[in-house]
Coordinates of C-alpha atoms in Angstrom, one line a residue:
X699 CA 23.2 34.4 106.2
X700 CA 21.7 32.8 103.4
X701 CA 18.3 31.4 104.0
X702 CA 16.9 28.2 102.8
X703 CA 13.7 28.2 100.6
X704 CA 10.9 25.9 101.2
X705 CA 8.8 25.5 98.3
X706 CA 5.0 27.1 98.3
X707 CA 3.4 23.7 98.3
X708 CA 5.3 22.3 101.5
X709 CA 4.8 25.3 103.4
X710 CA 1.1 25.0 102.6
X711 CA 0.8 21.3 103.2
X712 CA 2.2 21.8 106.7
X713 CA 0.5 24.6 107.5
X714 CA -2.8 22.9 106.3
X715 CA -2.1 20.1 108.7
X716 CA -1.4 22.0 111.8
X717 CA -4.3 24.5 111.1
X718 CA -6.8 21.5 110.7
X719 CA -5.0 19.4 114.0
X720 CA -6.0 22.4 116.4
X721 CA -9.6 22.3 115.2
X722 CA -9.6 24.4 112.2
X723 CA -11.7 23.4 109.5
X724 CA -10.4 22.6 105.9
X725 CA -12.0 25.3 104.1
X726 CA -10.9 27.8 106.5
X727 CA -7.4 26.7 107.0
X728 CA -7.1 26.9 103.2
X729 CA -8.0 30.8 103.3
X730 CA -5.8 31.3 106.7
X731 CA -2.6 29.3 104.8
X732 CA -3.4 31.2 101.6
X733 CA -3.3 34.9 103.7
X734 CA -0.2 33.8 105.4
X735 CA 1.3 32.6 102.1
X736 CA 0.2 35.8 100.3
X737 CA 2.5 38.0 102.8
X738 CA 5.5 36.2 101.8
X739 CA 5.0 35.9 98.1
X740 CA 5.0 40.0 98.4
X741 CA 7.7 40.0 100.3
X742 CA 6.0 41.2 103.6
X743 CA 7.9 38.5 105.7
X744 CA 6.6 40.2 109.0
X745 CA 3.3 39.3 108.6
X746 CA 3.8 36.1 106.9
X747 CA 4.7 32.5 108.0
X748 CA 7.0 34.2 110.8
X749 CA 3.7 35.0 112.6
X750 CA 2.1 31.0 111.9
X751 CA 2.9 29.9 115.4
X752 CA 2.7 32.9 117.9
X753 CA -0.1 34.4 116.5
X754 CA -2.0 31.4 115.4
X755 CA -1.3 28.1 116.4
X756 CA -0.6 29.4 120.1
X757 CA -3.5 32.1 120.4
X758 CA -5.3 28.5 119.7
X759 CA -3.6 26.4 122.0
X760 CA -4.0 29.0 124.8
X761 CA -7.8 29.2 124.0
X762 CA -7.6 32.7 123.3
X763 CA -8.8 32.0 119.5
X764 CA -11.6 30.0 118.4
X765 CA -10.5 27.7 115.8
X766 CA -13.8 27.2 114.6
X767 CA -15.5 30.6 113.1
X768 CA -19.0 31.6 114.2
X769 CA -19.5 34.2 112.2
X770 CA -22.6 36.2 112.7
X771 CA -24.1 38.9 110.2
X772 CA -25.6 41.4 112.8
X773 CA -27.1 43.6 110.2
X774 CA -27.5 43.6 106.5
X775 CA -28.6 46.0 103.9
X776 CA -28.1 46.3 100.1
X777 CA -25.0 48.1 100.3
X778 CA -23.6 47.5 104.3
X779 CA -23.3 45.0 106.8
X780 CA -21.8 44.5 110.0
X781 CA -20.7 41.4 111.4
X782 CA -19.8 39.9 114.7
X783 CA -16.8 37.5 114.2
X784 CA -17.2 36.0 117.9
X785 CA -13.1 35.6 118.4
X786 CA -12.8 33.3 115.2
X787 CA -10.1 33.2 112.9
X788 CA -9.4 36.5 111.7
X789 CA -8.8 35.9 108.0
X790 CA -11.8 33.5 107.8
X791 CA -14.1 36.8 108.7
X792 CA -11.9 39.2 106.9
X793 CA -12.6 37.1 103.6
X794 CA -16.2 36.9 104.5
X795 CA -16.6 40.3 105.0
X796 CA -14.7 41.6 101.9
X797 CA -16.8 38.8 99.9
X798 CA -19.9 40.8 101.1
X799 CA -18.5 44.1 100.4
X800 CA -17.4 42.9 96.9
X801 CA -20.9 41.4 96.1
X802 CA -22.8 44.4 97.0
X803 CA -20.4 47.0 95.1
X804 CA -21.0 44.8 92.0
X805 CA -24.9 45.2 92.2
X806 CA -24.9 48.8 93.3
X807 CA -21.8 50.5 92.8
X808 CA -21.0 50.4 96.8
X809 CA -20.1 48.0 99.3
X810 CA -19.0 48.3 102.9
X811 CA -18.7 45.9 105.7
X812 CA -17.8 46.2 109.1
X813 CA -16.5 43.8 111.8
X814 CA -16.1 43.4 115.1
X815 CA -14.7 40.4 117.8
X816 CA -12.3 39.4 115.5
X817 CA -8.4 38.4 115.5
X818 CA -5.5 39.4 113.7
X819 CA -6.2 39.3 109.8
X820 CA -3.0 39.0 108.6
X821 CA -2.1 42.0 105.6
X822 CA -4.5 44.1 105.2
X823 CA -3.8 44.3 101.6
X824 CA -4.5 40.7 100.7
X825 CA -8.4 41.7 101.1
X826 CA -8.1 44.8 99.1
X827 CA -6.7 43.4 96.5
X828 CA -9.4 40.6 96.7
X829 CA -11.8 43.8 94.9
X830 CA -9.3 44.5 92.1
X831 CA -9.4 40.6 90.9
X832 CA -13.2 41.6 90.4
X833 CA -12.4 45.3 88.9
X834 CA -13.4 47.1 91.7
X835 CA -11.1 49.3 93.8
X836 CA -10.7 47.9 97.5
X837 CA -10.0 49.8 100.9
X838 CA -9.9 48.0 104.1
X839 CA -8.2 48.8 108.1
X840 CA -8.0 47.2 111.4
X841 CA -7.1 48.2 114.6
X842 CA -4.8 46.9 116.8
X843 CA -3.1 46.0 120.2
X844 CA -2.2 49.1 121.7
X845 CA 1.3 50.4 120.2
X846 CA 1.5 53.8 119.0
X847 CA 1.6 56.7 120.9
X848 CA -0.4 60.0 120.1
X849 CA 1.8 62.9 119.3
X850 CA 3.4 64.6 122.4
X851 CA 2.4 61.5 124.2
X852 CA 4.4 58.3 125.6
X853 CA 2.0 55.7 126.2
X854 CA 0.9 53.2 123.5
X855 CA -2.8 53.9 123.0
X856 CA -3.3 53.1 119.3
X857 CA -2.6 50.2 117.4
X858 CA -0.3 50.0 114.1
X859 CA -4.1 50.6 112.2
X860 CA -3.1 49.8 108.4
X861 CA -5.2 52.2 106.0
X862 CA -5.3 50.3 102.8
X863 CA -6.2 50.7 99.3
X864 CA -6.3 48.9 95.9
X865 CA -7.0 49.9 92.6
X866 CA -6.6 48.2 89.1
X867 CA -4.8 49.4 86.4
X868 CA -3.9 48.7 82.9
X869 CA -0.2 47.0 84.1
X870 CA 0.7 43.5 85.2
X871 CA -0.3 44.5 89.1
X872 CA -2.6 46.6 90.9
X873 CA -1.6 49.8 92.8
X874 CA -1.7 48.6 96.5
X875 CA -0.8 51.1 99.4
X876 CA -0.7 48.9 102.3
X877 CA 0.4 50.8 105.0
X878 CA 0.5 51.1 108.9
X879 CA -0.4 54.4 110.2
X880 CA 2.4 54.0 112.6
X881 CA 6.5 54.7 111.4
X882 CA 6.7 50.8 111.5
X883 CA 4.7 48.0 112.8
X884 CA 5.3 45.5 115.7
X885 CA 5.9 42.7 112.7
X886 CA 8.9 44.4 111.8
X887 CA 10.2 44.6 115.1
X888 CA 9.4 41.2 115.6
X889 CA 11.7 40.6 112.4
X890 CA 14.5 42.4 113.6
X891 CA 14.7 40.2 117.1
X892 CA 14.0 37.0 115.2
X893 CA 17.5 38.0 113.1
X894 CA 19.2 39.2 116.1
X895 CA 18.9 42.9 114.6
X896 CA 18.3 46.1 116.4
X897 CA 15.6 48.5 115.7
X898 CA 16.6 51.6 114.2
X899 CA 16.7 54.6 116.3
X900 CA 13.4 56.8 116.2
X901 CA 11.2 54.1 115.7
X902 CA 10.3 53.4 119.6
X903 CA 10.3 55.6 122.5
X904 CA 9.9 54.7 126.3
X905 CA 8.2 56.0 128.8
X906 CA 11.0 58.7 129.5
X907 CA 10.6 59.9 126.0
X908 CA 14.4 58.3 124.5
X909 CA 14.8 56.1 121.5
X910 CA 14.9 52.1 122.3
X911 CA 16.7 49.9 120.2
X912 CA 16.9 46.4 121.7
X913 CA 14.2 44.3 119.5
X914 CA 13.6 41.5 122.3
X915 CA 13.2 44.4 125.0
X916 CA 11.0 46.4 123.0
X917 CA 8.7 43.7 122.1
X918 CA 8.3 42.7 126.2
X919 CA 8.1 46.9 126.6
X920 CA 5.0 47.0 123.9
X921 CA 3.1 44.5 126.1
X922 CA 3.7 46.4 129.4
X923 CA 3.7 49.5 128.2
X924 CA 6.6 50.6 128.7
X925 CA 7.4 51.6 125.4
X926 CA 5.6 52.4 122.2
X927 CA 6.2 52.9 118.1
X928 CA 6.1 56.6 117.1
X929 CA 3.1 57.4 114.3
X930 CA 4.0 57.6 110.8
X931 CA 6.3 60.6 110.7
X932 CA 7.7 60.6 113.8
X933 CA 7.9 61.7 117.2
X934 CA 6.0 65.6 117.5
X935 CA 5.3 67.7 114.6
X936 CA 8.7 68.9 112.9
X937 CA 8.1 65.6 111.2
X938 CA 4.1 65.7 110.6
X939 CA 3.8 63.2 113.5
X940 CA 0.2 64.5 113.7
X941 CA -0.9 63.5 110.1
X942 CA 0.0 59.7 111.3
X943 CA -1.4 59.6 114.5
X944 CA -4.8 61.2 113.2
X945 CA -4.9 58.6 110.5
X946 CA -4.5 56.0 113.3
X947 CA -6.9 57.5 115.0
X948 CA -9.3 57.5 111.9
X949 CA -8.8 53.9 111.4
X950 CA -9.4 53.2 115.4
X951 CA -12.8 54.7 114.8
X952 CA -13.6 53.0 111.6
X953 CA -12.8 49.8 113.4
X954 CA -15.1 50.2 116.6
X955 CA -17.7 52.7 116.2
X956 CA -19.6 51.7 113.4
X957 CA -19.8 48.2 114.4
X958 CA -20.1 49.2 118.1
X959 CA -16.7 47.2 119.0
X960 CA -13.9 47.5 121.1
X961 CA -10.9 50.0 120.9
X962 CA -8.0 51.5 122.4
X963 CA -7.0 49.3 125.6
X964 CA -9.8 47.3 125.4
X965 CA -7.3 45.4 122.8
X966 CA -4.5 44.7 125.1
X967 CA -5.1 41.4 125.0
X968 CA -4.4 41.6 128.8
X969 CA -6.8 40.9 131.5
X970 CA -6.7 42.4 135.0
X971 CA -5.5 39.6 136.8
X972 CA -2.6 39.4 133.9
X973 CA -3.4 36.5 132.4
X974 CA -3.9 36.4 128.2
X975 CA -7.3 37.3 126.9
X976 CA -9.0 37.3 123.1
X977 CA -7.9 40.8 121.7
X978 CA -11.4 41.8 119.6
X979 CA -10.3 44.1 116.9
X980 CA -12.4 44.9 114.1
X981 CA -12.0 45.9 110.8
X982 CA -13.8 47.6 107.9
X983 CA -14.1 46.7 104.1
X984 CA -15.3 48.9 101.3
X985 CA -15.4 48.1 97.8
X986 CA -16.3 50.6 94.8
X987 CA -17.4 49.5 91.5
X988 CA -15.7 51.9 88.4
X989 CA -18.7 50.9 86.2
X990 CA -20.6 53.5 88.5
X991 CA -18.9 56.0 87.4
X992 CA -16.9 56.3 84.4
X993 CA -16.2 52.7 83.5
X994 CA -13.1 50.0 84.7
X995 CA -11.1 50.6 81.5
X996 CA -11.0 54.1 82.2
X997 CA -10.0 53.6 85.6
X998 CA -7.0 51.2 84.6
X999 CA -5.8 53.4 81.9
X1000 CA -5.8 56.8 83.9
X1001 CA -4.0 54.6 87.0
X1002 CA -1.7 53.0 84.7
X1003 CA -0.6 56.9 83.3
X1004 CA -0.5 58.2 86.5
X1005 CA 2.3 55.3 87.9
X1006 CA 4.1 55.3 84.3
X1007 CA 4.7 59.1 84.5
X1008 CA 5.4 59.0 88.2
X1009 CA 8.2 56.1 87.5
X1010 CA 9.7 58.4 84.9
X1011 CA 10.0 61.5 86.3
X1012 CA 13.5 63.0 87.1
X1013 CA 15.6 60.9 89.5
X1014 CA 17.2 61.7 92.3
X1015 CA 21.1 61.8 92.2
X1016 CA 22.5 58.2 92.8
X1017 CA 19.0 56.5 92.2
X1018 CA 18.0 55.4 88.8
X1019 CA 14.4 53.8 89.8
X1020 CA 11.5 55.4 91.0
X1021 CA 8.5 52.9 92.1
X1022 CA 5.0 53.1 92.5
X1023 CA 2.8 50.9 95.3
X1024 CA 2.5 47.4 94.7
X1025 CA 5.6 47.1 92.4
X1026 CA 8.0 46.1 94.8
X1027 CA 5.7 43.4 96.2
X1028 CA 5.2 42.2 92.2
X1029 CA 8.9 42.2 91.2
X1030 CA 9.4 39.8 94.5
X1031 CA 6.9 37.6 93.6
X1032 CA 8.4 37.1 90.1
X1033 CA 11.9 36.2 92.1
X1034 CA 10.2 33.9 94.6
X1035 CA 7.5 32.1 92.8
X1036 CA 10.0 29.6 91.9
X1037 CA 12.1 29.7 94.8
X1038 CA 9.6 29.1 97.6
X1039 CA 9.4 31.1 101.0
X1040 CA 12.8 31.8 102.3
X1041 CA 12.8 30.2 106.1
X1042 CA 15.7 31.2 108.4
X1043 CA 16.8 29.0 111.4
X1044 CA 14.6 30.5 113.9
X1045 CA 11.4 29.9 111.9
X1046 CA 12.7 26.4 110.9
X1047 CA 12.9 25.8 114.6
X1048 CA 9.3 26.8 115.4
X1049 CA 7.8 24.7 112.6
X1050 CA 9.5 21.8 114.0
X1051 CA 8.2 22.6 117.6
X1052 CA 4.6 23.1 116.0
X1053 CA 5.5 19.4 114.1
X1054 CA 6.2 17.6 117.3
X1055 CA 3.9 19.3 119.6
X1056 CA 1.1 18.2 117.0
X1057 CA 2.6 14.7 116.3
X1058 CA 2.2 15.4 112.8
X1059 CA 4.3 12.9 110.6
X1060 CA 6.1 15.4 108.7
X1061 CA 10.0 15.6 107.5
X1062 CA 10.8 19.4 106.2
X1063 CA 13.2 19.7 103.1
X1064 CA 15.5 22.2 105.3
X1065 CA 15.8 19.2 108.2
X1066 CA 19.6 17.0 107.3
X1067 CA 19.1 13.7 106.7

């Protein structure tokens, strides 16, 4: 079914008004909205405005996330820093952390900032590409609610834990590898459920080791622990699922050990009495200045040549194009920049629910006269 499009400014204006109505300061709301819309600009709908209500507005209303971010710098050195986000807005915390890493990298070549007690920060690629906009290499990662079962296990232990890199190029877009260390992510299952689609076989396993495909049931079972996502590579060792498991574990360590933060089941979001509680996730951000190596222009040219040669290599039968990381997202932006953000019926209803709940005087373009 063809979805209508909402103009970017209309979506921004509404979300800004809603965030501010629930107590998020204007400057912080601007960051939060930009992160969400950037996800949809890149075609990563699983992390865009689809999550506006359930991941942010609802959590603020339930008082398991603070609308006002009281960010505390626990430790600060010329090249490193440790931040406590005190369960504030994850996008605001992450934006500040990467800004600090960028400043340190510009001065001394490398900057790394780690965060504890944060909340969901949207797409990791947003922060990695903050670095490329300054001519730097960016890297970031975060842990999350337990979703992935370890190799040869069925219990959800690790988060989807993206490990993300962005590198400047001499092309119109940077190289951006922004991917979960699971074979899929919770947001993709949410997308399937929202659009009444089954989850493909092999992405999710139950406690009995069999594949699950009922998307709405999977979302419930991931929370209760009755189901788990497979690590990148899949179940077992034959397709190298142990590699995804290993990378997910590495991200978990980097998102908790350096900052003395929470990990694994401490991030379940469920208290012992079954009530919802904050999910105190951790993040890490790294910026690298190529001028302290062989220079930015050399980096951009060499990276661009690598990407061009990869795309020009021999194609498989029935395929006429090879893509490199970040290219499809750039092409999606070219397609959507004048159209706006696609908004299906369920998401339209969520926007109307938020508007009515907060008593905002807004009429959406998708509403019938």
